[in-house]
XYZ file of N, CA and C in Angstrom:
492
model
N -153.317 5.108 118.584
C -153.272 6.541 118.419
C -154.144 7.185 119.493
N -153.671 8.325 120.006
C -154.407 8.965 121.086
C -155.345 10.024 120.538
N -156.362 10.276 121.278
C -157.341 11.284 120.901
C -156.841 12.645 121.374
N -156.733 13.640 120.488
C -156.200 14.942 120.885
C -157.140 15.722 121.781
N -158.395 15.328 121.888
C -159.363 16.074 122.682
C -159.461 15.566 124.105
N -158.794 14.502 124.416
C -158.830 13.994 125.787
C -157.531 14.361 126.474
N -157.560 14.430 127.768
C -156.358 14.768 128.524
C -155.461 13.553 128.590
N -154.145 13.784 128.500
C -153.237 12.636 128.542
C -153.217 12.011 129.937
N -152.937 10.763 129.951
C -152.856 10.031 131.211
C -151.474 10.272 131.788
N -151.394 10.717 133.043
C -150.068 10.957 133.627
C -149.328 9.631 133.793
N -147.988 9.682 133.707
C -147.219 8.440 133.866
C -147.398 7.893 135.278
N -147.286 6.617 135.357
C -147.464 5.971 136.657
C -146.281 6.296 137.536
N -146.522 6.501 138.829
C -145.399 6.812 139.711
C -144.478 5.613 139.837
N -143.213 5.936 140.090
C -142.203 4.905 140.220
C -142.466 4.098 141.489
N -142.396 2.799 141.380
C -142.650 2.004 142.583
C -141.514 2.142 143.576
N -141.803 1.950 144.793
C -140.805 2.006 145.857
C -139.749 0.953 145.589
N -138.542 1.202 146.138
C -137.437 0.275 145.916
C -137.848 -1.116 146.381
N -137.642 -2.073 145.505
C -138.086 -3.428 145.811
C -137.034 -4.226 146.552
N -135.834 -3.701 146.705
C -134.811 -4.424 147.466
C -135.134 -4.345 148.953
N -134.826 -5.418 149.660
C -135.035 -5.384 151.113
C -134.054 -4.417 151.766
N -134.432 -3.872 152.884
C -133.648 -2.882 153.606
C -132.283 -3.424 153.999
N -132.205 -4.672 154.425
C -130.916 -5.197 154.901
C -129.903 -5.305 153.765
N -130.331 -5.489 152.492
C -129.396 -5.543 151.373
C -128.867 -4.147 151.043
N -129.717 -3.133 151.170
C -129.255 -1.769 150.927
C -128.230 -1.348 151.972
N -128.438 -1.724 153.201
C -127.497 -1.389 154.273
C -126.174 -2.087 154.040
N -126.205 -3.344 153.591
C -124.964 -4.075 153.337
C -124.146 -3.414 152.215
N -124.792 -2.891 151.195
C -124.078 -2.209 150.110
C -123.376 -0.962 150.641
N -124.071 -0.183 151.479
C -123.454 1.021 152.055
C -122.297 0.666 152.971
N -122.447 -0.333 153.774
C -121.375 -0.726 154.696
C -120.178 -1.232 153.907
N -120.402 -2.034 152.872
C -119.291 -2.555 152.064
C -118.560 -1.435 151.336
N -119.280 -0.493 150.780
C -118.645 0.618 150.081
C -117.829 1.491 151.008
N -118.371 1.737 152.196
C -117.644 2.548 153.179
C -116.380 1.840 153.625
N -116.456 0.512 153.830
C -115.278 -0.252 154.258
C -114.201 -0.215 153.179
N -114.573 -0.331 151.907
C -113.586 -0.262 150.828
C -112.931 1.117 150.759
N -113.719 2.163 150.947
C -113.175 3.514 150.914
C -112.159 3.736 152.027
N -112.509 3.306 153.235
C -111.603 3.493 154.379
C -110.336 2.676 154.183
N -110.450 1.446 153.659
C -109.268 0.605 153.425
C -108.349 1.263 152.396
N -108.906 1.800 151.341
C -108.086 2.468 150.320
C -107.400 3.696 150.871
N -108.101 4.450 151.709
C -107.499 5.642 152.307
C -106.349 5.276 153.225
N -106.510 4.195 154.002
C -105.428 3.778 154.901
C -104.215 3.273 154.136
N -104.415 2.535 153.077
C -103.284 2.023 152.294
C -102.564 3.177 151.606
N -103.336 4.127 151.084
C -102.730 5.250 150.387
C -102.013 6.213 151.308
N -102.416 6.285 152.574
C -101.808 7.255 153.472
C -100.619 6.705 154.245
N -100.301 5.426 154.070
C -99.133 4.879 154.768
C -97.889 5.534 154.226
N -96.838 5.553 155.006
C -95.595 6.224 154.651
C -94.931 5.589 153.450
N -93.693 5.926 153.252
C -92.933 5.445 152.114
C -92.401 4.038 152.331
N -92.801 3.350 153.397
C -92.340 1.992 153.704
C -90.830 1.913 153.756
N -90.200 2.890 154.362
C -88.751 2.863 154.538
C -87.984 3.301 153.300
N -88.655 3.729 152.281
C -87.959 4.168 151.078
C -87.453 5.590 151.258
N -86.272 5.851 150.705
C -85.698 7.175 150.805
C -85.910 7.912 149.481
N -86.113 9.223 149.552
C -86.311 9.964 148.310
C -85.033 10.004 147.468
N -85.191 10.052 146.179
C -84.064 10.095 145.264
C -83.670 11.551 145.069
N -82.394 11.829 145.223
C -81.890 13.181 145.013
C -81.144 13.224 143.689
N -81.391 14.245 142.934
C -80.698 14.400 141.665
C -79.670 15.507 141.794
N -78.579 15.306 141.146
C -77.534 16.323 141.142
C -77.523 16.973 139.773
N -77.565 18.298 139.772
C -77.611 19.045 138.526
C -76.199 19.510 138.191
N -75.795 19.214 136.958
C -74.489 19.686 136.505
C -74.624 21.145 136.094
N -73.609 21.938 136.304
C -73.695 23.324 135.854
C -73.752 23.377 134.332
N -74.595 24.253 133.828
C -74.769 24.392 132.388
C -73.613 25.184 131.793
N -73.210 24.786 130.607
C -72.151 25.482 129.905
C -72.778 26.364 128.843
N -72.476 27.636 128.877
C -73.020 28.572 127.906
C -71.882 29.168 127.105
N -72.022 29.117 125.781
C -71.013 29.690 124.900
C -71.671 30.827 124.142
N -71.088 31.991 124.217
C -71.619 33.160 123.528
C -70.563 33.686 122.574
N -70.940 33.804 121.317
C -70.019 34.344 120.321
C -70.629 35.619 119.763
N -69.867 36.679 119.720
C -70.342 37.952 119.210
C -69.430 38.401 118.076
N -70.020 38.653 116.941
C -69.266 39.129 115.796
C -69.803 40.511 115.439
N -68.924 41.483 115.384
C -69.335 42.841 115.058
C -68.550 43.302 113.841
N -69.274 43.659 112.801
C -68.634 44.175 111.593
C -69.010 45.646 111.477
N -68.031 46.486 111.496
C -68.296 47.918 111.379
C -67.833 48.384 110.006
N -68.697 49.039 109.256
C -68.285 49.532 107.950
C -67.321 50.711 108.094
N -66.509 50.868 107.087
C -65.575 51.995 107.102
C -66.374 53.283 106.870
N -66.042 54.341 107.576
C -66.807 55.576 107.392
C -66.553 56.162 106.011
N -67.589 56.729 105.448
C -67.480 57.349 104.133
C -67.754 58.840 104.240
N -67.777 59.520 103.131
C -68.023 60.962 103.167
C -69.484 61.254 103.506
N -69.718 62.374 104.148
C -71.064 62.804 104.508
C -71.456 63.982 103.633
N -72.641 63.867 103.008
C -73.129 64.921 102.133
C -74.300 65.592 102.840
N -74.232 66.903 102.994
C -75.296 67.640 103.655
C -75.846 68.679 102.690
N -77.184 68.701 102.553
C -77.846 69.660 101.671
C -78.857 70.420 102.518
N -78.747 71.728 102.565
C -79.645 72.552 103.371
C -80.437 73.465 102.458
N -81.757 73.461 102.668
C -82.639 74.310 101.881
C -83.389 75.205 102.841
N -83.394 76.513 102.598
C -84.145 77.442 103.431
C -85.288 78.008 102.600
N -86.466 77.898 103.172
C -87.646 78.426 102.483
C -88.259 79.500 103.351
N -88.522 80.661 102.751
C -89.122 81.749 103.509
C -90.531 81.991 102.975
N -91.447 82.052 103.883
C -92.823 82.405 103.532
C -93.110 83.718 104.251
N -93.621 84.664 103.547
C -93.798 85.987 104.130
C -94.709 85.998 105.353
N -95.874 85.343 105.326
C -96.708 85.445 106.521
C -96.267 84.520 107.659
N -95.463 83.504 107.405
C -95.151 82.525 108.447
C -93.679 82.502 108.811
N -93.280 81.574 109.636
C -91.884 81.463 110.076
C -91.000 80.875 108.982
N -89.694 80.967 109.186
C -88.727 80.415 108.251
C -88.579 78.925 108.513
N -88.611 78.134 107.448
C -88.503 76.680 107.568
C -87.168 76.254 106.990
N -86.405 75.456 107.741
C -85.123 74.949 107.270
C -85.195 73.427 107.225
N -84.856 72.845 106.077
C -84.854 71.397 105.905
C -83.428 70.982 105.630
N -82.902 70.049 106.425
C -81.544 69.553 106.238
C -81.609 68.064 105.932
N -80.988 67.656 104.831
C -80.964 66.250 104.437
C -79.515 65.806 104.477
N -79.221 64.773 105.289
C -77.858 64.277 105.437
C -77.810 62.838 104.965
N -76.865 62.516 104.096
C -76.687 61.166 103.589
C -75.245 60.769 103.801
N -75.029 59.588 104.358
C -73.686 59.079 104.549
C -73.476 57.943 103.560
N -72.529 58.095 102.684
C -72.223 57.050 101.714
C -71.191 56.110 102.312
N -71.324 54.832 101.996
C -70.356 53.861 102.522
C -69.127 53.857 101.627
N -68.015 53.438 102.217
C -66.771 53.399 101.461
C -66.866 52.333 100.378
N -66.097 52.498 99.308
C -66.134 51.559 98.189
C -65.664 50.188 98.642
N -66.379 49.149 98.179
C -65.976 47.781 98.507
C -66.625 47.248 99.762
N -67.219 48.078 100.596
C -67.840 47.571 101.814
C -69.315 47.364 101.565
N -69.905 46.427 102.279
C -71.334 46.189 102.186
C -71.719 45.289 101.030
N -70.749 44.685 100.309
C -71.114 43.838 99.177
C -71.736 42.537 99.642
N -71.396 42.040 100.813
C -71.958 40.793 101.320
C -72.925 41.036 102.458
N -73.545 42.186 102.479
C -74.425 42.545 103.588
C -75.691 41.712 103.552
N -76.106 41.188 104.713
C -77.338 40.400 104.783
C -78.378 41.097 105.634
N -78.123 42.336 106.036
C -79.090 43.039 106.865
C -80.186 43.611 105.987
N -81.312 44.004 106.616
C -82.448 44.530 105.885
C -82.285 45.997 105.535
N -81.243 46.657 105.979
C -81.066 48.076 105.723
C -80.490 48.286 104.327
N -80.789 49.431 103.734
C -80.295 49.783 102.408
C -78.807 50.085 102.500
N -78.045 49.627 101.495
C -76.607 49.843 101.551
C -76.223 51.239 101.067
N -77.168 52.015 100.498
C -76.819 53.338 100.000
C -77.260 54.462 100.919
N -78.077 54.184 101.940
C -78.531 55.241 102.832
C -79.414 54.677 103.922
N -80.057 55.562 104.637
C -80.929 55.124 105.719
C -82.337 55.650 105.474
N -83.291 55.102 106.215
C -84.681 55.531 106.108
C -84.856 56.822 106.897
N -85.755 57.677 106.438
C -85.972 58.926 107.154
C -86.857 58.717 108.385
N -87.784 57.747 108.336
C -88.616 57.414 109.492
C -88.378 55.946 109.809
N -88.049 55.661 111.061
C -87.807 54.282 111.478
C -88.757 53.923 112.608
N -88.925 52.620 112.857
C -89.801 52.149 113.927
C -89.141 52.404 115.278
N -89.878 52.121 116.352
C -89.320 52.304 117.695
C -88.100 51.417 117.916
N -88.024 50.294 117.202
C -86.879 49.397 117.321
C -85.712 49.851 116.458
N -85.918 50.872 115.615
C -84.834 51.387 114.789
C -84.782 50.769 113.405
N -85.812 50.016 112.992
C -85.831 49.359 111.691
C -86.610 50.195 110.688
N -86.273 50.023 109.405
C -87.011 50.692 108.343
C -88.384 50.053 108.208
N -89.383 50.845 107.851
C -90.718 50.310 107.604
C -90.767 49.701 106.210
N -91.710 48.805 105.999
C -91.971 48.275 104.664
C -93.457 48.405 104.393
N -93.834 48.340 103.114
C -95.235 48.505 102.727
C -96.077 47.409 103.373
N -97.258 47.809 103.889
C -98.162 46.858 104.523
C -98.124 46.904 106.035
N -97.066 47.455 106.612
C -96.986 47.528 108.066
C -97.875 48.652 108.582
N -98.307 48.533 109.851
C -99.126 49.571 110.459
C -98.282 50.807 110.763
N -98.914 51.981 110.701
C -98.239 53.256 111.002
C -98.510 53.654 112.450
N -97.574 54.374 113.033
C -97.807 54.983 114.345
C -98.714 56.190 114.161
N -99.346 56.629 115.244
C -100.208 57.812 115.177
C -99.432 59.044 114.740
N -98.182 59.154 115.145
C -97.383 60.329 114.804
C -96.930 60.314 113.344
N -97.077 59.178 112.635
C -96.617 59.080 111.249
C -97.735 59.227 110.220
N -98.966 59.516 110.626
C -100.082 59.604 109.686
C -99.796 60.654 108.619
N -99.846 60.244 107.347
C -99.607 61.144 106.227
C -98.144 61.344 105.877
N -97.222 60.758 106.626
C -95.793 60.960 106.392
C -95.311 60.089 105.232
N -94.178 60.489 104.633
C -93.562 59.760 103.527
C -92.148 59.390 103.951
N -91.736 58.154 103.656
C -90.389 57.682 103.961
C -89.998 56.686 102.880
N -88.868 56.014 103.067
C -88.428 54.994 102.119
C -88.288 53.665 102.837
N -88.390 52.587 102.080
C -88.179 51.249 102.628
C -86.687 50.986 102.689
N -86.315 49.820 103.186
C -84.905 49.454 103.244
C -84.313 49.340 101.846
N -85.152 49.020 100.862
C -84.688 48.910 99.484
C -84.663 50.231 98.737
N -85.180 51.304 99.336
C -85.151 52.617 98.717
C -86.464 53.032 98.073
N -87.503 52.191 98.095
C -88.794 52.547 97.498
C -89.538 53.509 98.421
N -90.239 54.491 97.831
C -90.967 55.468 98.625
C -92.296 54.874 99.087
N -92.631 55.096 100.359
C -93.901 54.650 100.918
C -94.526 55.797 101.708
N -95.870 55.760 101.827
C -96.595 56.812 102.531
C -97.559 56.165 103.514
N -97.752 56.791 104.665
C -98.696 56.310 105.673
C -100.083 56.808 105.288
N -100.939 55.886 104.806
C -102.276 56.256 104.349
C -103.321 55.427 105.063
N -104.549 55.940 105.073
C -105.675 55.259 105.722
C -106.434 54.457 104.671
N -106.386 53.133 104.789
C -107.104 52.246 103.881
C -107.605 51.050 104.664
N -108.791 50.591 104.335
C -109.379 49.379 104.937
C -109.407 49.476 106.459
N -109.858 50.599 106.964
C -110.028 50.832 108.405
C -108.726 50.774 109.198
N -107.597 51.087 108.593
C -106.325 51.080 109.325
C -105.333 52.001 108.623
N -104.405 52.563 109.402
C -103.317 53.365 108.854
C -102.168 52.414 108.552
N -101.762 52.336 107.267
C -100.691 51.427 106.847
C -99.736 52.145 105.897
N -98.503 51.613 105.819
C -97.533 52.113 104.869
C -97.843 51.500 103.503
N -98.001 52.341 102.474
C -98.300 51.883 101.119
C -97.330 52.513 100.136
N -97.092 51.805 99.027
C -96.208 52.343 97.988
C -96.853 53.560 97.346
N -96.014 54.509 96.952
C -96.517 55.721 96.316
C -96.540 55.477 94.814
């Protein structure tokens, strides 16, 4: 055990290399010779070998497009005019297009078969609850593809569509 009140003894310096000089030189010369030999072998040409060429066959692409258009149905338009004495006249027009009977029974799309959403995304799809709202939709009310009413509200540090 060492005494804490005395200064520690510095470690002994490393002794000089004990190998003779001529052995160290031989190691360097041998390593250099191996490096140069490897470089020369690696840099030799292809030894008369020719590169392999591959021929690419033209790709065959098949595109099938199926378009199902529903039969047009009657259009119902309801117009409401509201007058406020101090402000301008406000006109609200609600248009609903009903599908013809018998169509849309096997529909697999996400859109509602009885109508459309009043606010849609930039891609043209109906919003669903939980999705983020655009800045222009803050406080707005619309319906989902299934017809449920949703509102753009601020909750949990984000504007999202929530059920009413």
